[in-house]
Amino acid sequence: MLKISFLFCFIVALFVFVVNGSVHEQEVGIYELKKGNFSVKFTNWGATIISLVLPDKTGKLADIALGYDSIKEYMNDTTYFGAIVGRVANRIGGAQFTLNGTHYKLVANEGKNMLHGGPKGFSDVVWKVKTHEKDGQSPCITFIYHSADGEEGFPGNLLVRVTYALTGPYKLSVKMRAKALNKATPVNLAQHTYWNLGGHNSGDILSDDIQIFASHVTPTDKNLIPTGNIVSVKGTPYDFLSPHPIKSKINGLPMGYDINYVLDSNRGDYRMKPAATVHHKKSGRVMELSTNAPGVQFYTGNYIKDLKGKGGYVYQAHAGLCLETQGFPDSVNHPNFPSQIVTPGKTYKHNMLYSFSIKIE
């Protein structure tokens, strides 16, 4: 577990930047939300979840979010542990797109493609802490970030806000908002925590049961860029319409899971709907995720190798799983995918709700 003696605003770094000719200092700190024996810690570097602690079926507390001991390690991180990623999460093929007749060339950071907003996406910037209520009836924290026109190649100024709140017993709400200030621009934010319900240092997640409320996926090419097709999961390793252990199907894949699921909804709109449920039998912990986003990326930490994490524990492949609710990857280059374009005067709204509980068999 992350050992921090300062639970509020421990200053680990100062960043100097210039706005309108004047110099400003931005503090990077650690912040906590707490409700009983349920606690979540964050840093405003990347608006990142750095720990989430809750009990198991015996009452034993554990931190179920993979991460590091120091903020410096988050600053050098390449796995996106716990961060908000954007301006556009996931991949953009060729690191380019055309919008309203203008061609935009982005900053590639995965071969010729862009991943999670580029070399300096929202996970690698300092967010301002707008509000923070550590405990009480409604513990919450709001981070804001102003993304400048041309940042990583994206058009227009964008004002982004993320609010984390403990909304009930063992419930964590995430609300992401973005306003295009002067130009239309793609926006697709995602929360990128790696979860291990047994505890971040408990081994792999392959024995966890998972159910994903999606009948279709968006298949990809060898570079994980969507082909533009939407195909059924029936008869494939991607079928988790009913709960199954992750390991029961993963052998049919060369590396593991890393694909966007098209969430089922009879409404055809962006109201909240179930996305996935994960159950760790040994601890009894259950995580239920709901969202208003059209998709969720299921990723099983395939590329983690010999990565030193909290308390010196060394993470390996499949040490955690990600369930990144999102718009479809590369939607800017696939007109048949739900649009992620935000125009001035409109607000991007992306909601998530994590509900944790105990199941005793």
mmCIF file of C-alpha atoms in Angstrom:
data_model
loop_
_atom_site.group_PDB
_atom_site.id
_atom_site.type_symbol
_atom_site.label_atom_id
_atom_site.label_comp_id
_atom_site.label_asym_id
_atom_site.label_seq_id
_atom_site.Cartn_x
_atom_site.Cartn_y
_atom_site.Cartn_z
ATOM 1 C CA MET A 1 0.000 0.000 0.000
ATOM 2 C CA LEU A 2 1.205 3.516 -0.730
ATOM 3 C CA LYS A 3 2.773 4.890 2.435
ATOM 4 C CA ILE A 4 2.069 8.611 2.675
ATOM 5 C CA SER A 5 2.277 10.545 5.895
ATOM 6 C CA PHE A 6 0.667 13.635 4.454
ATOM 7 C CA LEU A 7 -2.901 12.980 3.306
ATOM 8 C CA PHE A 8 -3.665 16.440 2.023
ATOM 9 C CA CYS A 9 -1.769 18.674 -0.346
ATOM 10 C CA PHE A 10 1.704 17.247 0.264
ATOM 11 C CA ILE A 11 3.785 19.238 -2.147
ATOM 12 C CA VAL A 12 6.086 17.064 -4.189
ATOM 13 C CA ALA A 13 6.871 19.396 -7.069
ATOM 14 C CA LEU A 14 6.470 22.921 -8.355
ATOM 15 C CA PHE A 15 5.935 23.652 -12.034
ATOM 16 C CA VAL A 16 6.535 27.107 -13.469
ATOM 17 C CA PHE A 17 4.647 28.243 -16.522
ATOM 18 C CA VAL A 18 3.850 31.503 -18.268
ATOM 19 C CA VAL A 19 0.335 32.808 -18.919
ATOM 20 C CA ASN A 20 -0.148 36.195 -20.586
ATOM 21 C CA GLY A 21 3.432 37.130 -19.794
ATOM 22 C CA SER A 22 3.296 36.392 -16.056
ATOM 23 C CA VAL A 23 4.902 33.537 -14.171
ATOM 24 C CA HIS A 24 2.725 31.106 -12.188
ATOM 25 C CA GLU A 25 3.639 28.224 -9.911
ATOM 26 C CA GLN A 26 1.516 25.084 -9.951
ATOM 27 C CA GLU A 27 1.683 22.681 -7.040
ATOM 28 C CA VAL A 28 1.580 18.937 -7.550
ATOM 29 C CA GLY A 29 0.094 17.175 -4.569
ATOM 30 C CA ILE A 30 -1.684 14.162 -3.130
ATOM 31 C CA TYR A 31 -5.343 14.338 -2.113
ATOM 32 C CA GLU A 32 -7.696 11.924 -0.396
ATOM 33 C CA LEU A 33 -11.431 11.198 -0.341
ATOM 34 C CA LYS A 34 -12.644 9.114 2.578
ATOM 35 C CA LYS A 35 -15.952 7.634 3.704
ATOM 36 C CA GLY A 36 -15.594 5.195 6.597
ATOM 37 C CA ASN A 37 -13.161 2.428 5.633
ATOM 38 C CA PHE A 38 -13.416 3.358 1.941
ATOM 39 C CA SER A 39 -10.718 5.738 0.717
ATOM 40 C CA VAL A 40 -9.336 6.923 -2.604
ATOM 41 C CA LYS A 41 -6.163 8.948 -3.161
ATOM 42 C CA PHE A 42 -5.319 11.104 -6.170
ATOM 43 C CA THR A 43 -2.655 13.339 -7.589
ATOM 44 C CA ASN A 44 -3.269 16.294 -9.854
ATOM 45 C CA TRP A 45 -0.510 15.004 -12.106
ATOM 46 C CA GLY A 46 -2.777 13.547 -14.776
ATOM 47 C CA ALA A 47 -5.864 13.786 -12.482
ATOM 48 C CA THR A 48 -4.749 10.303 -11.446
ATOM 49 C CA ILE A 49 -6.188 7.705 -9.057
ATOM 50 C CA ILE A 50 -3.168 6.460 -7.096
ATOM 51 C CA SER A 51 -4.945 4.148 -4.642
ATOM 52 C CA LEU A 52 -8.365 2.788 -3.747
ATOM 53 C CA VAL A 53 -8.694 0.965 -0.429
ATOM 54 C CA LEU A 54 -11.683 -1.085 0.704
ATOM 55 C CA PRO A 55 -12.335 -4.255 2.739
ATOM 56 C CA ASP A 56 -12.674 -7.852 1.595
ATOM 57 C CA LYS A 57 -15.169 -10.429 2.905
ATOM 58 C CA THR A 58 -13.195 -10.766 6.153
ATOM 59 C CA GLY A 59 -12.928 -7.020 6.657
ATOM 60 C CA LYS A 60 -9.267 -6.879 5.653
ATOM 61 C CA LEU A 61 -8.369 -3.692 3.808
ATOM 62 C CA ALA A 62 -6.392 -3.699 0.562
ATOM 63 C CA ASP A 63 -5.408 -1.248 -2.153
ATOM 64 C CA ILE A 64 -6.840 -2.567 -5.435
ATOM 65 C CA ALA A 65 -5.298 -0.019 -7.839
ATOM 66 C CA LEU A 66 -1.894 -0.654 -9.404
ATOM 67 C CA GLY A 67 0.543 2.214 -9.051
ATOM 68 C CA TYR A 68 3.727 3.646 -7.598
ATOM 69 C CA ASP A 69 5.133 4.925 -4.311
ATOM 70 C CA SER A 70 6.129 8.392 -5.544
ATOM 71 C CA ILE A 71 4.770 11.118 -7.778
ATOM 72 C CA LYS A 72 8.084 11.177 -9.634
ATOM 73 C CA GLU A 73 7.371 7.631 -10.806
ATOM 74 C CA TYR A 74 3.982 8.703 -12.136
ATOM 75 C CA MET A 75 5.720 11.486 -14.044
ATOM 76 C CA ASN A 76 7.951 8.897 -15.746
ATOM 77 C CA ASP A 77 5.165 6.343 -16.210
ATOM 78 C CA THR A 78 4.422 4.824 -19.636
ATOM 79 C CA THR A 79 1.529 2.561 -18.563
ATOM 80 C CA TYR A 80 -0.974 5.374 -17.785
ATOM 81 C CA PHE A 81 -1.563 3.972 -14.274
ATOM 82 C CA GLY A 82 -4.732 5.609 -12.904
ATOM 83 C CA ALA A 83 -4.654 8.638 -15.186
ATOM 84 C CA ILE A 84 -7.200 10.560 -17.209
ATOM 85 C CA VAL A 85 -6.114 10.139 -20.823
ATOM 86 C CA GLY A 86 -6.965 12.479 -23.702
ATOM 87 C CA ARG A 87 -7.576 14.842 -25.504
ATOM 88 C CA VAL A 88 -8.517 11.682 -27.403
ATOM 89 C CA ALA A 89 -8.118 8.375 -25.586
ATOM 90 C CA ASN A 90 -7.079 5.193 -27.357
ATOM 91 C CA ARG A 91 -5.694 5.290 -30.886
ATOM 92 C CA ILE A 92 -5.958 7.563 -33.923
ATOM 93 C CA GLY A 93 -4.749 5.839 -37.081
ATOM 94 C CA GLY A 94 -1.933 7.623 -38.878
ATOM 95 C CA ALA A 95 -2.060 10.326 -36.185
ATOM 96 C CA GLN A 96 -4.267 12.397 -38.467
ATOM 97 C CA PHE A 97 -7.847 13.258 -39.346
ATOM 98 C CA THR A 98 -9.892 15.733 -41.367
ATOM 99 C CA LEU A 99 -12.553 17.925 -39.760
ATOM 100 C CA ASN A 100 -14.710 20.496 -41.550
ATOM 101 C CA GLY A 101 -12.402 20.400 -44.559
ATOM 102 C CA THR A 102 -9.192 20.952 -42.599
ATOM 103 C CA HIS A 103 -6.585 18.211 -42.298
ATOM 104 C CA TYR A 104 -4.931 17.896 -38.900
ATOM 105 C CA LYS A 105 -1.614 16.134 -38.396
ATOM 106 C CA LEU A 106 -1.121 15.038 -34.802
ATOM 107 C CA VAL A 107 1.989 14.073 -32.822
ATOM 108 C CA ALA A 108 2.472 10.320 -33.191
ATOM 109 C CA ASN A 109 3.703 8.351 -30.197
ATOM 110 C CA GLU A 110 3.018 4.713 -31.155
ATOM 111 C CA GLY A 111 4.718 4.135 -34.478
ATOM 112 C CA LYS A 112 2.795 6.189 -37.023
ATOM 113 C CA ASN A 113 -0.269 6.359 -34.796
ATOM 114 C CA MET A 114 -1.331 8.427 -31.793
ATOM 115 C CA LEU A 115 -2.137 6.766 -28.470
ATOM 116 C CA HIS A 116 -3.959 8.450 -25.556
ATOM 117 C CA GLY A 117 -3.471 12.007 -26.753
ATOM 118 C CA GLY A 118 0.162 11.880 -27.828
ATOM 119 C CA PRO A 119 3.563 12.113 -26.118
ATOM 120 C CA LYS A 120 2.184 14.734 -23.725
ATOM 121 C CA GLY A 121 -1.476 13.929 -23.340
ATOM 122 C CA PHE A 122 -3.684 14.823 -20.391
ATOM 123 C CA SER A 123 -2.020 12.090 -18.309
ATOM 124 C CA ASP A 124 1.267 14.010 -18.415
ATOM 125 C CA VAL A 125 0.180 17.500 -17.400
ATOM 126 C CA VAL A 126 -0.550 19.270 -14.125
ATOM 127 C CA TRP A 127 -4.259 19.781 -13.440
ATOM 128 C CA LYS A 128 -5.538 22.543 -11.163
ATOM 129 C CA VAL A 129 -7.460 21.440 -8.071
ATOM 130 C CA LYS A 130 -10.674 23.445 -8.243
ATOM 131 C CA THR A 131 -12.438 22.013 -5.184
ATOM 132 C CA HIS A 132 -11.652 19.367 -2.571
ATOM 133 C CA GLU A 133 -13.868 18.007 0.220
ATOM 134 C CA LYS A 134 -11.933 15.189 1.882
ATOM 135 C CA ASP A 135 -14.748 13.635 3.926
ATOM 136 C CA GLY A 136 -18.184 14.409 5.352
ATOM 137 C CA GLN A 137 -21.447 13.735 3.547
ATOM 138 C CA SER A 138 -20.155 14.289 0.010
ATOM 139 C CA PRO A 139 -16.401 13.764 -0.372
ATOM 140 C CA CYS A 140 -15.319 15.004 -3.791
ATOM 141 C CA ILE A 141 -12.492 16.568 -5.744
ATOM 142 C CA THR A 142 -12.556 18.476 -9.036
ATOM 143 C CA PHE A 143 -9.564 18.869 -11.348
ATOM 144 C CA ILE A 144 -9.510 21.309 -14.282
ATOM 145 C CA TYR A 145 -7.155 21.684 -17.220
ATOM 146 C CA HIS A 146 -6.993 24.149 -20.106
ATOM 147 C CA SER A 147 -5.756 22.500 -23.295
ATOM 148 C CA ALA A 148 -4.431 25.072 -25.748
ATOM 149 C CA ASP A 149 -5.201 25.281 -29.453
ATOM 150 C CA GLY A 150 -2.632 23.145 -31.298
ATOM 151 C CA GLU A 151 -1.640 21.048 -28.278
ATOM 152 C CA GLU A 152 -0.360 17.740 -29.714
ATOM 153 C CA GLY A 153 -1.874 18.915 -33.009
ATOM 154 C CA PHE A 154 -5.515 19.157 -31.912
ATOM 155 C CA PRO A 155 -7.592 22.155 -32.961
ATOM 156 C CA GLY A 156 -9.088 24.697 -30.582
ATOM 157 C CA ASN A 157 -8.880 25.648 -26.943
ATOM 158 C CA LEU A 158 -10.558 23.137 -24.648
ATOM 159 C CA LEU A 159 -11.551 23.521 -21.000
ATOM 160 C CA VAL A 160 -11.655 20.145 -19.227
ATOM 161 C CA ARG A 161 -13.073 19.254 -15.816
ATOM 162 C CA VAL A 162 -13.028 15.924 -13.967
ATOM 163 C CA THR A 163 -14.891 15.357 -10.693
ATOM 164 C CA TYR A 164 -14.381 12.303 -8.516
ATOM 165 C CA ALA A 165 -16.922 11.789 -5.716
ATOM 166 C CA LEU A 166 -17.804 9.166 -3.129
ATOM 167 C CA THR A 167 -21.555 9.087 -3.688
ATOM 168 C CA GLY A 168 -22.504 6.263 -1.324
ATOM 169 C CA PRO A 169 -21.094 3.267 0.517
ATOM 170 C CA TYR A 170 -18.266 1.961 -1.690
ATOM 171 C CA LYS A 171 -19.355 3.996 -4.712
ATOM 172 C CA LEU A 172 -16.968 6.142 -6.763
ATOM 173 C CA SER A 173 -18.432 8.502 -9.344
ATOM 174 C CA VAL A 174 -16.336 9.989 -12.156
ATOM 175 C CA LYS A 175 -17.737 12.874 -14.198
ATOM 176 C CA MET A 176 -15.717 14.200 -17.130
ATOM 177 C CA ARG A 177 -16.706 17.432 -18.871
ATOM 178 C CA ALA A 178 -15.106 19.392 -21.698
ATOM 179 C CA LYS A 179 -16.065 22.611 -23.478
ATOM 180 C CA ALA A 180 -14.710 23.588 -26.890
ATOM 181 C CA LEU A 181 -14.040 27.306 -26.589
ATOM 182 C CA ASN A 182 -13.410 28.389 -30.163
ATOM 183 C CA LYS A 183 -13.159 25.464 -32.628
ATOM 184 C CA ALA A 184 -14.747 22.087 -33.185
ATOM 185 C CA THR A 185 -12.472 19.346 -31.891
ATOM 186 C CA PRO A 186 -12.528 15.634 -31.114
ATOM 187 C CA VAL A 187 -12.779 14.790 -27.398
ATOM 188 C CA ASN A 188 -12.684 11.294 -25.923
ATOM 189 C CA LEU A 189 -11.547 11.099 -22.302
ATOM 190 C CA ALA A 190 -10.969 7.835 -20.438
ATOM 191 C CA GLN A 191 -10.110 6.803 -16.881
ATOM 192 C CA HIS A 192 -7.159 4.396 -17.054
ATOM 193 C CA THR A 193 -6.865 2.688 -13.666
ATOM 194 C CA TYR A 194 -5.524 -0.874 -13.603
ATOM 195 C CA TRP A 195 -7.662 -2.838 -11.125
ATOM 196 C CA ASN A 196 -6.841 -5.990 -9.194
ATOM 197 C CA LEU A 197 -9.666 -6.774 -6.776
ATOM 198 C CA GLY A 198 -7.467 -9.140 -4.788
ATOM 199 C CA GLY A 199 -5.078 -6.268 -4.044
ATOM 200 C CA HIS A 200 -2.544 -4.574 -6.281
ATOM 201 C CA ASN A 201 0.147 -7.037 -5.119
ATOM 202 C CA SER A 202 -1.919 -10.238 -5.241
ATOM 203 C CA GLY A 203 -0.773 -11.671 -8.566
ATOM 204 C CA ASP A 204 -2.661 -11.782 -11.861
ATOM 205 C CA ILE A 205 -6.335 -11.179 -12.657
ATOM 206 C CA LEU A 206 -6.824 -14.215 -14.888
ATOM 207 C CA SER A 207 -9.019 -16.109 -12.396
ATOM 208 C CA ASP A 208 -11.431 -13.181 -11.988
ATOM 209 C CA ASP A 209 -14.928 -13.652 -13.371
ATOM 210 C CA ILE A 210 -15.943 -10.880 -15.750
ATOM 211 C CA GLN A 211 -19.184 -10.005 -17.477
ATOM 212 C CA ILE A 212 -19.226 -7.354 -20.203
ATOM 213 C CA PHE A 213 -22.612 -6.072 -21.318
ATOM 214 C CA ALA A 214 -21.754 -5.917 -24.996
ATOM 215 C CA SER A 215 -22.768 -8.113 -27.933
ATOM 216 C CA HIS A 216 -20.305 -6.555 -30.383
ATOM 217 C CA VAL A 217 -16.721 -5.347 -30.644
ATOM 218 C CA THR A 218 -14.808 -3.115 -33.066
ATOM 219 C CA PRO A 219 -12.063 -5.394 -34.478
ATOM 220 C CA THR A 220 -8.618 -3.997 -35.202
ATOM 221 C CA ASP A 221 -5.664 -4.517 -37.486
ATOM 222 C CA LYS A 222 -2.227 -5.654 -36.285
ATOM 223 C CA ASN A 223 -1.516 -2.135 -34.978
ATOM 224 C CA LEU A 224 -4.754 -2.098 -32.931
ATOM 225 C CA ILE A 225 -6.391 0.436 -35.242
ATOM 226 C CA PRO A 226 -10.104 -0.331 -35.805
ATOM 227 C CA THR A 227 -10.999 -1.627 -39.237
ATOM 228 C CA GLY A 228 -14.319 0.218 -39.117
ATOM 229 C CA ASN A 229 -16.330 -2.983 -38.795
ATOM 230 C CA ILE A 230 -18.615 -3.836 -35.881
ATOM 231 C CA VAL A 231 -18.867 -7.580 -35.328
ATOM 232 C CA SER A 232 -20.666 -9.970 -33.002
ATOM 233 C CA VAL A 233 -18.828 -11.547 -30.068
ATOM 234 C CA LYS A 234 -20.787 -14.787 -30.504
ATOM 235 C CA GLY A 235 -18.475 -17.768 -30.902
ATOM 236 C CA THR A 236 -15.340 -15.722 -30.181
ATOM 237 C CA PRO A 237 -13.033 -15.301 -27.150
ATOM 238 C CA TYR A 238 -14.622 -11.853 -26.683
ATOM 239 C CA ASP A 239 -17.962 -13.244 -25.518
ATOM 240 C CA PHE A 240 -18.463 -12.300 -21.868
ATOM 241 C CA LEU A 241 -22.209 -11.727 -22.062
ATOM 242 C CA SER A 242 -22.423 -14.161 -19.162
ATOM 243 C CA PRO A 243 -19.754 -14.250 -16.420
ATOM 244 C CA HIS A 244 -16.646 -16.326 -17.146
ATOM 245 C CA PRO A 245 -13.108 -16.417 -15.755
ATOM 246 C CA ILE A 246 -10.819 -14.294 -17.898
ATOM 247 C CA LYS A 247 -8.429 -17.212 -18.310
ATOM 248 C CA SER A 248 -11.180 -19.390 -19.799
ATOM 249 C CA LYS A 249 -11.013 -17.496 -23.090
ATOM 250 C CA ILE A 250 -7.687 -15.649 -23.153
ATOM 251 C CA ASN A 251 -5.788 -18.588 -24.702
ATOM 252 C CA GLY A 252 -7.497 -17.813 -27.987
ATOM 253 C CA LEU A 253 -5.659 -14.501 -28.197
ATOM 254 C CA PRO A 254 -1.938 -13.973 -28.898
ATOM 255 C CA MET A 255 -1.333 -11.461 -26.084
ATOM 256 C CA GLY A 256 -4.556 -10.960 -24.154
ATOM 257 C CA TYR A 257 -7.493 -8.581 -24.301
ATOM 258 C CA ASP A 258 -7.165 -5.077 -25.720
ATOM 259 C CA ILE A 259 -10.331 -4.256 -27.628
ATOM 260 C CA ASN A 260 -13.301 -1.899 -27.632
ATOM 261 C CA TYR A 261 -16.697 -3.360 -26.774
ATOM 262 C CA VAL A 262 -19.880 -1.790 -28.151
ATOM 263 C CA LEU A 263 -22.086 -1.528 -25.094
ATOM 264 C CA ASP A 264 -25.633 -2.818 -25.390
ATOM 265 C CA SER A 265 -28.436 -0.316 -24.896
ATOM 266 C CA ASN A 266 -32.010 -0.421 -26.085
ATOM 267 C CA ARG A 267 -32.308 3.333 -25.746
ATOM 268 C CA GLY A 268 -29.842 4.331 -28.425
ATOM 269 C CA ASP A 269 -28.687 7.314 -26.362
ATOM 270 C CA TYR A 270 -26.073 8.263 -23.784
ATOM 271 C CA ARG A 271 -27.903 7.574 -20.521
ATOM 272 C CA MET A 272 -26.240 5.413 -17.878
ATOM 273 C CA LYS A 273 -26.095 1.687 -18.593
ATOM 274 C CA PRO A 274 -24.161 -1.291 -17.227
ATOM 275 C CA ALA A 275 -20.735 -1.799 -18.769
ATOM 276 C CA ALA A 276 -19.067 -4.620 -16.837
ATOM 277 C CA THR A 277 -18.937 -6.586 -13.596
ATOM 278 C CA VAL A 278 -15.780 -8.172 -12.143
ATOM 279 C CA HIS A 279 -15.733 -10.681 -9.262
ATOM 280 C CA HIS A 280 -12.642 -11.809 -7.355
ATOM 281 C CA LYS A 281 -13.758 -14.993 -5.597
ATOM 282 C CA LYS A 282 -10.991 -15.284 -2.991
ATOM 283 C CA SER A 283 -11.564 -11.798 -1.539
ATOM 284 C CA GLY A 284 -15.266 -11.681 -2.395
ATOM 285 C CA ARG A 285 -14.856 -8.208 -3.873
ATOM 286 C CA VAL A 286 -17.120 -7.237 -6.770
ATOM 287 C CA MET A 287 -16.768 -4.180 -9.002
ATOM 288 C CA GLU A 288 -19.728 -3.067 -11.093
ATOM 289 C CA LEU A 289 -19.146 -0.352 -13.679
ATOM 290 C CA SER A 290 -21.829 1.701 -15.399
ATOM 291 C CA THR A 291 -21.427 4.559 -17.868
ATOM 292 C CA ASN A 292 -23.113 6.795 -20.404
ATOM 293 C CA ALA A 293 -20.324 6.191 -22.953
ATOM 294 C CA PRO A 294 -20.973 4.018 -26.026
ATOM 295 C CA GLY A 295 -17.961 1.737 -25.550
ATOM 296 C CA VAL A 296 -15.539 0.203 -23.081
ATOM 297 C CA GLN A 297 -11.971 -0.907 -23.740
ATOM 298 C CA PHE A 298 -11.160 -4.170 -21.971
ATOM 299 C CA TYR A 299 -7.402 -4.424 -21.469
ATOM 300 C CA THR A 300 -5.606 -7.094 -19.449
ATOM 301 C CA GLY A 301 -2.242 -5.378 -18.896
ATOM 302 C CA ASN A 302 -0.606 -7.441 -21.612
ATOM 303 C CA TYR A 303 2.578 -5.415 -21.936
ATOM 304 C CA ILE A 304 3.485 -5.014 -18.270
ATOM 305 C CA LYS A 305 6.831 -6.647 -17.552
ATOM 306 C CA ASP A 306 9.129 -6.410 -14.526
ATOM 307 C CA LEU A 307 7.596 -3.094 -13.494
ATOM 308 C CA LYS A 308 8.390 -2.018 -9.931
ATOM 309 C CA GLY A 309 5.253 -0.741 -8.221
ATOM 310 C CA LYS A 310 4.042 0.113 -4.739
ATOM 311 C CA GLY A 311 6.043 -1.272 -1.874
ATOM 312 C CA GLY A 312 8.611 -2.678 -4.282
ATOM 313 C CA TYR A 313 6.158 -5.239 -5.667
ATOM 314 C CA VAL A 314 7.058 -6.129 -9.254
ATOM 315 C CA TYR A 315 4.128 -6.177 -11.662
ATOM 316 C CA GLN A 316 4.029 -8.620 -14.552
ATOM 317 C CA ALA A 317 1.657 -9.163 -17.486
ATOM 318 C CA HIS A 318 -1.999 -9.383 -16.411
ATOM 319 C CA ALA A 319 -1.280 -7.855 -12.990
ATOM 320 C CA GLY A 320 -4.355 -5.687 -13.453
ATOM 321 C CA LEU A 321 -7.253 -5.081 -15.806
ATOM 322 C CA CYS A 322 -8.553 -1.862 -17.310
ATOM 323 C CA LEU A 323 -12.148 -1.099 -18.188
ATOM 324 C CA GLU A 324 -11.912 2.228 -20.002
ATOM 325 C CA THR A 325 -15.353 3.555 -20.899
ATOM 326 C CA GLN A 326 -15.006 5.689 -24.000
ATOM 327 C CA GLY A 327 -16.078 6.671 -27.467
ATOM 328 C CA PHE A 328 -14.966 4.205 -30.114
ATOM 329 C CA PRO A 329 -11.238 4.316 -30.983
ATOM 330 C CA ASP A 330 -10.286 6.209 -34.154
ATOM 331 C CA SER A 331 -13.851 7.504 -34.478
ATOM 332 C CA VAL A 332 -12.512 10.613 -36.247
ATOM 333 C CA ASN A 333 -11.646 8.395 -39.216
ATOM 334 C CA HIS A 334 -14.781 6.201 -39.210
ATOM 335 C CA PRO A 335 -18.017 8.066 -40.004
ATOM 336 C CA ASN A 336 -20.062 4.996 -38.998
ATOM 337 C CA PHE A 337 -18.787 5.250 -35.397
ATOM 338 C CA PRO A 338 -20.515 7.555 -32.882
ATOM 339 C CA SER A 339 -19.086 11.038 -33.306
ATOM 340 C CA GLN A 340 -16.731 12.390 -30.661
ATOM 341 C CA ILE A 341 -16.641 15.898 -32.139
ATOM 342 C CA VAL A 342 -17.453 18.698 -29.705
ATOM 343 C CA THR A 343 -18.411 22.066 -31.144
ATOM 344 C CA PRO A 344 -18.271 25.468 -29.421
ATOM 345 C CA GLY A 345 -21.330 25.933 -27.243
ATOM 346 C CA LYS A 346 -21.678 22.190 -26.632
ATOM 347 C CA THR A 347 -20.374 20.232 -23.648
ATOM 348 C CA TYR A 348 -18.781 16.799 -23.709
ATOM 349 C CA LYS A 349 -20.290 14.716 -20.896
ATOM 350 C CA HIS A 350 -18.832 11.371 -19.855
ATOM 351 C CA ASN A 351 -19.996 9.699 -16.637
ATOM 352 C CA MET A 352 -18.807 6.562 -14.852
ATOM 353 C CA LEU A 353 -19.926 4.902 -11.639
ATOM 354 C CA TYR A 354 -17.893 2.232 -9.853
ATOM 355 C CA SER A 355 -19.962 0.281 -7.314
ATOM 356 C CA PHE A 356 -17.981 -2.057 -5.057
ATOM 357 C CA SER A 357 -19.524 -4.813 -2.932
ATOM 358 C CA ILE A 358 -18.841 -8.185 -1.335
ATOM 359 C CA LYS A 359 -20.150 -11.510 -2.640
ATOM 360 C CA ILE A 360 -19.805 -14.510 -0.334
ATOM 361 C CA GLU A 361 -20.262 -17.910 -1.948
#
